[in-house]
XYZ file of C-alpha atoms in Angstrom:
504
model
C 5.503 38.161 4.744
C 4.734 36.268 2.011
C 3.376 37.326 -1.427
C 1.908 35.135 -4.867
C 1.884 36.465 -8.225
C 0.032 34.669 -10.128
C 0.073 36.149 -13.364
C 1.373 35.540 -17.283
C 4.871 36.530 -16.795
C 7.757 37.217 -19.058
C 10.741 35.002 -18.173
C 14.244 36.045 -19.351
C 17.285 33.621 -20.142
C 16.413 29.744 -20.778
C 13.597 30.280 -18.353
C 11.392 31.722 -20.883
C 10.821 28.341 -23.188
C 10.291 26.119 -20.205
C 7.398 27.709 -19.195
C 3.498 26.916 -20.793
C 1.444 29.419 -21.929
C -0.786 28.882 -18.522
C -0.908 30.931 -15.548
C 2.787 30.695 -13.930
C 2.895 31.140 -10.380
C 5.141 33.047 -8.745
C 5.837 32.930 -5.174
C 7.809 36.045 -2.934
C 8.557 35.772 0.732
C 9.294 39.597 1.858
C 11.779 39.540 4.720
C 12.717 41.783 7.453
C 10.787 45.365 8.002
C 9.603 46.438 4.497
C 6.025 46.430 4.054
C 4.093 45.392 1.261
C 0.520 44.508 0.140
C -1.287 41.903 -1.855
C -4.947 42.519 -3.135
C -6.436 39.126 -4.806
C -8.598 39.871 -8.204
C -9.775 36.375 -9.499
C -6.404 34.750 -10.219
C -4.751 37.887 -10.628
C -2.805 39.033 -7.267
C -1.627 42.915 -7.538
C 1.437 43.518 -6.233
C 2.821 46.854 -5.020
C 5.853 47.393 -2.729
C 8.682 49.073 -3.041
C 11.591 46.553 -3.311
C 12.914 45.772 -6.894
C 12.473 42.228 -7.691
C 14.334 40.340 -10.308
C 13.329 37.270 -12.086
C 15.477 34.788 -13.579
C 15.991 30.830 -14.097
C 12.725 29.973 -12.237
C 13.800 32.410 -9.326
C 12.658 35.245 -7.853
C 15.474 37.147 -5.508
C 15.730 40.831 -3.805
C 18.406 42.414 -5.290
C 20.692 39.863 -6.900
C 19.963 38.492 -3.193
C 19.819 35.043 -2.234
C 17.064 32.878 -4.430
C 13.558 33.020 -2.315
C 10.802 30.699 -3.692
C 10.486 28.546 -7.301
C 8.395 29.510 -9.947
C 6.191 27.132 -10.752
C 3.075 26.336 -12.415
C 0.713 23.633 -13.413
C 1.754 20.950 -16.264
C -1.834 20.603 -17.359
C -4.992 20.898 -16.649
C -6.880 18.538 -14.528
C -10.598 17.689 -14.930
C -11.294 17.581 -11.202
C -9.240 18.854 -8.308
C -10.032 17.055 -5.165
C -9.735 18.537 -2.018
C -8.772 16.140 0.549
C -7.069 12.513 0.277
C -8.611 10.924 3.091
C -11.532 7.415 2.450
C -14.284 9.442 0.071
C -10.838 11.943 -1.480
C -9.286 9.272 -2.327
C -11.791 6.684 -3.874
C -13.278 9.559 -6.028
C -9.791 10.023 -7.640
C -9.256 6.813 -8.438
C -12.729 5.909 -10.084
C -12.606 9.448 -11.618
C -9.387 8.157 -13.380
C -11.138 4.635 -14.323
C -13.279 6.700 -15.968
C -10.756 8.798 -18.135
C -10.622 11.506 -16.074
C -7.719 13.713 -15.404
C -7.615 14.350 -11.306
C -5.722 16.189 -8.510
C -5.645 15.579 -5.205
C -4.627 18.165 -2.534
C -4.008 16.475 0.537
C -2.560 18.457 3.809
C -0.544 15.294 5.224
C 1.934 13.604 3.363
C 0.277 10.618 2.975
C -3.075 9.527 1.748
C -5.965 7.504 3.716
C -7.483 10.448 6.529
C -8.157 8.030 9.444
C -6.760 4.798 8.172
C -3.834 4.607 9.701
C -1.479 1.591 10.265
C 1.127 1.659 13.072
C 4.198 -0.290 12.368
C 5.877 -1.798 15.718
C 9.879 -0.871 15.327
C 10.767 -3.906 17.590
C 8.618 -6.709 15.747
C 7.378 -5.294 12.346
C 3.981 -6.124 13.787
C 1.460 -3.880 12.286
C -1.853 -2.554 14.017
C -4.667 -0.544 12.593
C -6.075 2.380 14.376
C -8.989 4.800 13.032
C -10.683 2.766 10.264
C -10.259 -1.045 11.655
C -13.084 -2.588 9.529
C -14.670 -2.818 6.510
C -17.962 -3.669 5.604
C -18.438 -7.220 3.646
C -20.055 -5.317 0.318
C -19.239 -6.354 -2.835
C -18.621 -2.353 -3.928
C -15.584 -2.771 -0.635
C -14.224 -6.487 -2.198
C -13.715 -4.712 -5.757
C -12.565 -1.341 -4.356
C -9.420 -3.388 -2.793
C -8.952 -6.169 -5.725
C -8.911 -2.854 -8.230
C -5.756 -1.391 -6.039
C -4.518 -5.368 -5.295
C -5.229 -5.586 -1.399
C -6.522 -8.617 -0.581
C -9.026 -8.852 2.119
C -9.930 -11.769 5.021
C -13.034 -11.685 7.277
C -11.691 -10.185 10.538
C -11.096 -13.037 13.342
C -12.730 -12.515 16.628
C -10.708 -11.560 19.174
C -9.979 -14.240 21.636
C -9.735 -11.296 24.873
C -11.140 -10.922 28.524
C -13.551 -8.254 28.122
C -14.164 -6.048 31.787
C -16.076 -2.762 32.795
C -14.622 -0.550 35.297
C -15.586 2.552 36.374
C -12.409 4.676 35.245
C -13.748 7.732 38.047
C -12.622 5.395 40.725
C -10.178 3.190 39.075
C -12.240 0.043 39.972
C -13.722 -2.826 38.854
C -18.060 -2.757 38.435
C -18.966 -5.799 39.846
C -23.132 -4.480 39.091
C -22.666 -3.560 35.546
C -23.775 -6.333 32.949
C -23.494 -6.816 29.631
C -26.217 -7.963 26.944
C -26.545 -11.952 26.802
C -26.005 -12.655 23.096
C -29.370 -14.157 22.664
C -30.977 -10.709 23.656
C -28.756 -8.831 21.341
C -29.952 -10.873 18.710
C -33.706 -10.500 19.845
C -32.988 -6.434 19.824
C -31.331 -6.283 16.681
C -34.510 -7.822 14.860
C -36.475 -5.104 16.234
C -34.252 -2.665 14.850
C -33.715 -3.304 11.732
C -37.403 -3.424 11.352
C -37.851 -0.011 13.123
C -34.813 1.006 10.140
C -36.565 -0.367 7.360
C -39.477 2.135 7.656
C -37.091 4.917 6.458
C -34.984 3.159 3.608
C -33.726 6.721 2.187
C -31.258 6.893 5.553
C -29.363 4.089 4.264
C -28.273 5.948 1.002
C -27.464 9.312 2.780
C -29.330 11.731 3.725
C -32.037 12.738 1.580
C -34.995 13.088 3.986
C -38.354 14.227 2.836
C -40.198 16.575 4.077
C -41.508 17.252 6.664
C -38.622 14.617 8.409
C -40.897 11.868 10.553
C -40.883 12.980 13.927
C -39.488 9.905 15.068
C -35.792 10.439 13.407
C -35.956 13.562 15.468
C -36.137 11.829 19.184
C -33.286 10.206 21.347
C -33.217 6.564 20.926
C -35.470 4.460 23.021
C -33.705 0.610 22.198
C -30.624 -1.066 22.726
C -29.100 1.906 24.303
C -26.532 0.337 26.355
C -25.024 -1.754 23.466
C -25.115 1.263 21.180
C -22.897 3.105 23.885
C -20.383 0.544 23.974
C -20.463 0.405 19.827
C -20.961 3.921 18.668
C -17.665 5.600 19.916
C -16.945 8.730 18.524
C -20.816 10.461 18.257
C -20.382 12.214 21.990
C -23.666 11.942 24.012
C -25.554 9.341 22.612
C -28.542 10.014 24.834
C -28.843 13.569 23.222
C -28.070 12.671 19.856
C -31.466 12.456 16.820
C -32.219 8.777 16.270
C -31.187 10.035 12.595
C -27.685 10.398 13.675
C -27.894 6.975 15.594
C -29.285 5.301 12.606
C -26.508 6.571 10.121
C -23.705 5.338 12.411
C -25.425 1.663 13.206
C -27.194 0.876 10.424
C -28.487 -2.242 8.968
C -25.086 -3.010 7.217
C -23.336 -3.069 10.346
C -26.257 -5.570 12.146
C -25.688 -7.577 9.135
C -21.816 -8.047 9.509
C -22.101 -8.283 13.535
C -24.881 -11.339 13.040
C -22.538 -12.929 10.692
C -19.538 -12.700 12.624
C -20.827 -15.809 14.520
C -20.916 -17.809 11.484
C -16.959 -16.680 11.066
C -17.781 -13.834 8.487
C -18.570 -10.460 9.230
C -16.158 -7.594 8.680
C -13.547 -7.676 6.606
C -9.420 -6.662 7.080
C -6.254 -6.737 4.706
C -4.702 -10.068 4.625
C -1.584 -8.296 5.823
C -3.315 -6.706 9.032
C -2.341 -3.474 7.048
C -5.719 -1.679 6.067
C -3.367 1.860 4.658
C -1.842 -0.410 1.870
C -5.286 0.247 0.230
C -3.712 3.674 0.031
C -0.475 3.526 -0.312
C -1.461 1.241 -3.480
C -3.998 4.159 -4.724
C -1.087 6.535 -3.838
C 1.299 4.947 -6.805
C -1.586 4.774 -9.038
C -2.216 8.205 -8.857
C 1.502 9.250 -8.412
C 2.642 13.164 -9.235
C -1.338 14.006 -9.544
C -0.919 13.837 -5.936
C -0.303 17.340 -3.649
C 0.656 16.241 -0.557
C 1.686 18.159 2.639
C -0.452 21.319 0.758
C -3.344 23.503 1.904
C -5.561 25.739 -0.078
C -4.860 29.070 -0.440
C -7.907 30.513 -1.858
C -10.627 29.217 -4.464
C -11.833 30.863 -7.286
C -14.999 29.818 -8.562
C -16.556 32.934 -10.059
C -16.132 31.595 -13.885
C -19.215 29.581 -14.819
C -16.848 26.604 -16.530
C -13.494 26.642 -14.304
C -12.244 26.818 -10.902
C -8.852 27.859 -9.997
C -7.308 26.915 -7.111
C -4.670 27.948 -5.183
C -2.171 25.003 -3.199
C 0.381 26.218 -1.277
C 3.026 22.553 -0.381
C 4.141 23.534 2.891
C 7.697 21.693 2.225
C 8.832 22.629 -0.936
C 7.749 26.453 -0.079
C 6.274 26.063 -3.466
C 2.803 27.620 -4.348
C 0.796 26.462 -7.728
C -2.235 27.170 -9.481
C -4.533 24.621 -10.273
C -7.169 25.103 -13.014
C -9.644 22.692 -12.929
C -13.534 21.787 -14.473
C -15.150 20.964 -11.196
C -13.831 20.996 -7.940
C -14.518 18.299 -5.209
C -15.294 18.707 -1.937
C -14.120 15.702 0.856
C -13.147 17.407 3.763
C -15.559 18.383 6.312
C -16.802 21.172 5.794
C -16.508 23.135 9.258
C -15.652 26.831 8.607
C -12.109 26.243 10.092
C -11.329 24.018 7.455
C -12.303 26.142 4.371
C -10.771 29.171 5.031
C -9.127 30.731 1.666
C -12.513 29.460 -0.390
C -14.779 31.605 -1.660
C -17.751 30.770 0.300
C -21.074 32.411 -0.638
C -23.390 33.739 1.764
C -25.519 30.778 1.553
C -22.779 28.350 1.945
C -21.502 30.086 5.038
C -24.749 30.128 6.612
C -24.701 25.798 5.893
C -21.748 25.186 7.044
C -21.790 27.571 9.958
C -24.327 25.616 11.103
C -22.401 21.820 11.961
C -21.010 20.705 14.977
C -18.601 17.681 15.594
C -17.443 15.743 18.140
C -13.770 14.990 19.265
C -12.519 11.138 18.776
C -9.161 10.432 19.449
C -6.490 7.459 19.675
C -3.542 6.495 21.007
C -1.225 3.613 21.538
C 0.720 3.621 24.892
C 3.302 1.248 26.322
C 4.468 0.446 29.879
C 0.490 0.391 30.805
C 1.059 -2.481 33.413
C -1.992 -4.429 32.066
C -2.056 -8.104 31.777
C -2.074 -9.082 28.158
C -5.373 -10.716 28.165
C -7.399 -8.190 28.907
C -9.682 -4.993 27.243
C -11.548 -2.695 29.719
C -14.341 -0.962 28.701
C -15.255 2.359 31.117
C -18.801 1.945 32.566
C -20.195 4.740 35.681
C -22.762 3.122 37.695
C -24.278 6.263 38.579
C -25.493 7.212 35.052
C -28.321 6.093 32.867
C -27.228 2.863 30.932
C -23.552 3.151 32.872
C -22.667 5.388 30.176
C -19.144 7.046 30.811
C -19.073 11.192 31.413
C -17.340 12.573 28.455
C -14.832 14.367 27.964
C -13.592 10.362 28.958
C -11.443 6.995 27.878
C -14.096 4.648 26.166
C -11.865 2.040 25.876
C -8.525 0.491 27.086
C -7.773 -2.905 24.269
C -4.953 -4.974 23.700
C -2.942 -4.827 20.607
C -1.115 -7.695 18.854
C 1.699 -6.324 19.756
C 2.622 -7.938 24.066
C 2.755 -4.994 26.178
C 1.175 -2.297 23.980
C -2.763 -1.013 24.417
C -4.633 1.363 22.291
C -6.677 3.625 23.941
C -10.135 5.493 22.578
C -10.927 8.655 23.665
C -14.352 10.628 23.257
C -15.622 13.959 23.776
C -18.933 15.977 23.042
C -16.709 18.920 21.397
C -13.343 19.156 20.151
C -10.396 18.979 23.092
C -6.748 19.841 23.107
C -4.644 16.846 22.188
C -2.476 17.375 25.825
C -6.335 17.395 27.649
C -7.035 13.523 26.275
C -3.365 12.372 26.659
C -3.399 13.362 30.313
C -6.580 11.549 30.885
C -5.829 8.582 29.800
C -2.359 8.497 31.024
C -4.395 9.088 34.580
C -6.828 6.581 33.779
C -4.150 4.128 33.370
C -2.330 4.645 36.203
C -5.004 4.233 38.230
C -6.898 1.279 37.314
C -6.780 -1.488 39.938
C -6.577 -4.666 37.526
C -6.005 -8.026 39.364
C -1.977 -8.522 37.948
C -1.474 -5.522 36.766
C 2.543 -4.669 37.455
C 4.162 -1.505 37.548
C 2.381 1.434 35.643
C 4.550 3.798 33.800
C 2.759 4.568 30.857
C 3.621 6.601 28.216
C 2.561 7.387 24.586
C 3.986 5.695 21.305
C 1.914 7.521 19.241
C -1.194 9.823 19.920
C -3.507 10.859 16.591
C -6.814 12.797 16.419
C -9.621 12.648 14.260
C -11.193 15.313 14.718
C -13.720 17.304 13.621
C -15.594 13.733 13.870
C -19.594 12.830 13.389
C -20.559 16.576 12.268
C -24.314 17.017 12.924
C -26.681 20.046 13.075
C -29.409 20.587 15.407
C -33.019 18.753 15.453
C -34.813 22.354 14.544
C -32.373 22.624 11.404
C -32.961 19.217 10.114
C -36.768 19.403 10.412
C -36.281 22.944 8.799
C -35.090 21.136 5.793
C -30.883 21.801 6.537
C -30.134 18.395 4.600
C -32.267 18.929 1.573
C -30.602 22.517 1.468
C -27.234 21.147 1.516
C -27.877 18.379 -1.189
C -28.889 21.309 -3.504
C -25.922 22.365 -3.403
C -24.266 19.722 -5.082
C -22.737 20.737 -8.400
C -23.409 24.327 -7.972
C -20.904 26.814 -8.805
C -18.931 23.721 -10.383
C -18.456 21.943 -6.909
C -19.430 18.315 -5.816
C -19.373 17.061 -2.136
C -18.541 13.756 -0.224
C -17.697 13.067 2.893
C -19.050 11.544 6.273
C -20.936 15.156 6.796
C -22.861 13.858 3.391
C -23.755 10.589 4.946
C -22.373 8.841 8.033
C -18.685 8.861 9.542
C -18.184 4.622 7.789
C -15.263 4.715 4.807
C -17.695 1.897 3.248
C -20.647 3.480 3.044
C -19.439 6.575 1.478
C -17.610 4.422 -0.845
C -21.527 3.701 -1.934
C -22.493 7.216 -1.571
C -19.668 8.319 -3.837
C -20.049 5.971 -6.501
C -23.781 7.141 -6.548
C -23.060 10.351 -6.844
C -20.326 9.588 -9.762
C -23.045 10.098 -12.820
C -23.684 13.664 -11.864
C -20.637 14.095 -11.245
C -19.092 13.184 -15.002
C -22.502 14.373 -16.435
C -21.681 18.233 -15.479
């Protein structure tokens, strides 16, 4: 059992003068059978038990026992604690420091960048994104990476045999078709137009009120090239055209249309899109928590927060004290247990659902090295695949090693999606295909992914609700639940929201 103190202590020995006069934290671990309690009053935890402790250079032991945890506490006190180093954590520390600010991050892995990852290939060095691919080719994305000196390219096209099988039966669908280009073009001019009757959806979310009834319905156009595209959202078909407009909006059309002229998206120059965060990672150096979870969160005081981090491995617990507290996480219940959620807050947050996107990069797949296969089912509307299903199978740089995307409508057990698309390899009949033995390299989730609420709580006003609560009890929000599930665009939102943000 483990036990905090946090609480002005007196220190004995050489201890005593290293020590500010802040809150020190002290950290017990209670072994074996003896029983103890801890009762937490604002940042005061009351301990009774009946072992004798002893406290003494930095060290709390049983007895004279062996030394248990460090004491530690916070050097100084940060302006804003972030909570969460992933695209939106991350960028708000480091224009929060441009700004003068004094930041900390608290991020639960040990790196920074959420789902920008970069997979390094041990054999050839060769290095392949996965999550976040692509940016967007905005000028707030070119001086976001010259800031943290990552140069950026336009992405080439890739140069691949594209096919459609049906992965129920392993085989090739000779009757499904793809767009022409020309129609794509012809539908994506009709779209933006139907887009550009609600402006306020590319900004976030701020709806009015009542929302127009047609953000509310399914989707009626270019259906079957959204399926292919929007990978990650579940059942498109069942999804608000509100959802649908946040994840293909008209930024996206934009860099797709100018990806014929040889522009488009943009990628590092090193095919390495986490050494945007690995360079934001020495900026922000020791202001960084990483491998730590929250505790708990105390934001009863109307001008400070303090925060609890517990760093997983250093067995080392410390007390932040902060101004405001930032949000970027998504907020799903699950992931904000220890805060001090109000009832209204609860009763927001209660109320999203996500879908389950996950990736993996698997050798000894048996696949020719010049092909991607998309999975298409001729017996549904549009060919859409089934989920819980493999959207994609695509080839990396890297001869003899696929990445495979897999969707579902609700989050799945990682073993559930390996075995499927382990199956799903195995049994796709690809013209000189050798012998399948496939097996994963590496296997990462991002889930909770595309949170959403249902079409009676955004025309009940859920969105303006949860924008009000923006810097309320000294908290701020970003995050894809804010806006849409594209590092770029909440790069946008963010910086937006910066002026409030400093103003409180």
């Amino acid at each position: 059992m483990t036990l905090i103190c946090c609480e002005p202590v007196r220190m004995v020995g050489s201890a005593a003068t290293a020590l500010r006069p802040v809150y020190s934290l002290v950290s017990l671990e209670i072994v074996g059978r003896r029983r103890a309690e801890a009762l937490l009053l604002g940042s005061r935890i009351l301990i009774r038990y009946s072992a004798r402790l002893h406290l003494s250079q930095n060290r709390i032991s049983d007895d004279h026992s062996r030394p248990l945890y460090s004491v530690t506490q916070n050097a100084s006190l940060p302006t804003f604690s972030l909570v969460g180093g992933g695209s939106s954590g991350t960028y708000s520390a480091i224009r929060l420091s441009d700004l003068g600010k004094t930041v900390v991050v608290v991020e639960q892995h040990d790196q920074l960048g959420g789902q920008t990852q970069t997979y390094t290939d041990p054999t050839t060095g060769g290095k392949i994104d996965y999550g976040v691919v692509v940016w967007h080719g905005l000028s707030i994305v070119r001086d976001y990476f010259a800031s943290l000196n990552a140069s950026l390219v336009y992405r080439p096209t890739d140069n691949i045999t594209t096919k459609y099988f049906d992965f129920t039966t392993g085989k090739l669908d000779t009757s499904y078709v793809p767009d022409a280009p020309a129609d794509l073009i012809a539908a994506f001019s009709g779209y933006v137009n139907q887009i550009a009757k609600y402006p306020y959806v590319n900004a976030g979310l701020f709806l009015p009120s009542p929302v127009p009834s047609d953000l509310l319905y399914q989707p009626q156009t270019m259906i079957g090239f959204l399926l292919g595209f929007a990978k990650g959202m579940g059942n498109l078909l069942k999804q608000p055209t509100l959802y649908v407009m946040k994840n293909f909006g008209a930024d996206i059309i934009t860099d797709i249309l100018a990806t014929f002229a040889g522009k488009g998206f943009l990628t590092t120059a090193l095919h390495n899109n986490h050494l945007l965060y690995a360079n934001a990672a020495a900026v922000l150096g020791n202001n960084i928590f990483s491998n730590s979870t929250i505790v708990s969160v105390d934001r009863s005081s109307h001008n400070q927060v303090k925060i609890l981090v517990n760093t997983t491995n250093m067995k080392v617990y410390t007390m932040l004290q902060c101004d405001t507290i930032m949000m970027t996480i998504p907020p799903k219940l699950d992931n904000l247990k220890g805060c001090d959620l109000s009832r209204f807050e609860l009763s927001l947050f209660g109320q999203f659902m996500n879908k389950g996107c996950y990736a993996g990069f698997v050798r000894n797949s048996g696949l020719p090295n010049n092909i991607t296969i998309f999975n298409v089912n001729p017996n549904t509307l549009y060919s859409h695949a089934l989920l819980p299903a493999t959207y994609k199978i695509a080839q990396t740089s890297v001869p003899g090693l696929v990445v495979a995307v897999f969707g579902a409508n609700q989050t799945i057990p990682d073993q559930q999606g390996q075995h499927q698309i382990l199956s799903d390899l195995k049994q796709l009949q690809v013209a000189g295909k050798g012998r399948s033995n496939p097996e994963f390299v590496i296997y990462t989730s991002h889930t909770p992914f595309e949170l959403t609420v249902p079409t009676a709580a955004i025309a009940g006003g859920f969105y303006q609700q949860l924008y009000g609560l923006q810097g309320t009890r000294n908290t701020f929000y970003t995050g894809a639940a804010w806006h849409t599930q594209d590092s770029s665009l909440l790069w946008q939102f963010t910086e937006a929201l910066l002026p409030n943000i400093t103003a409180n």
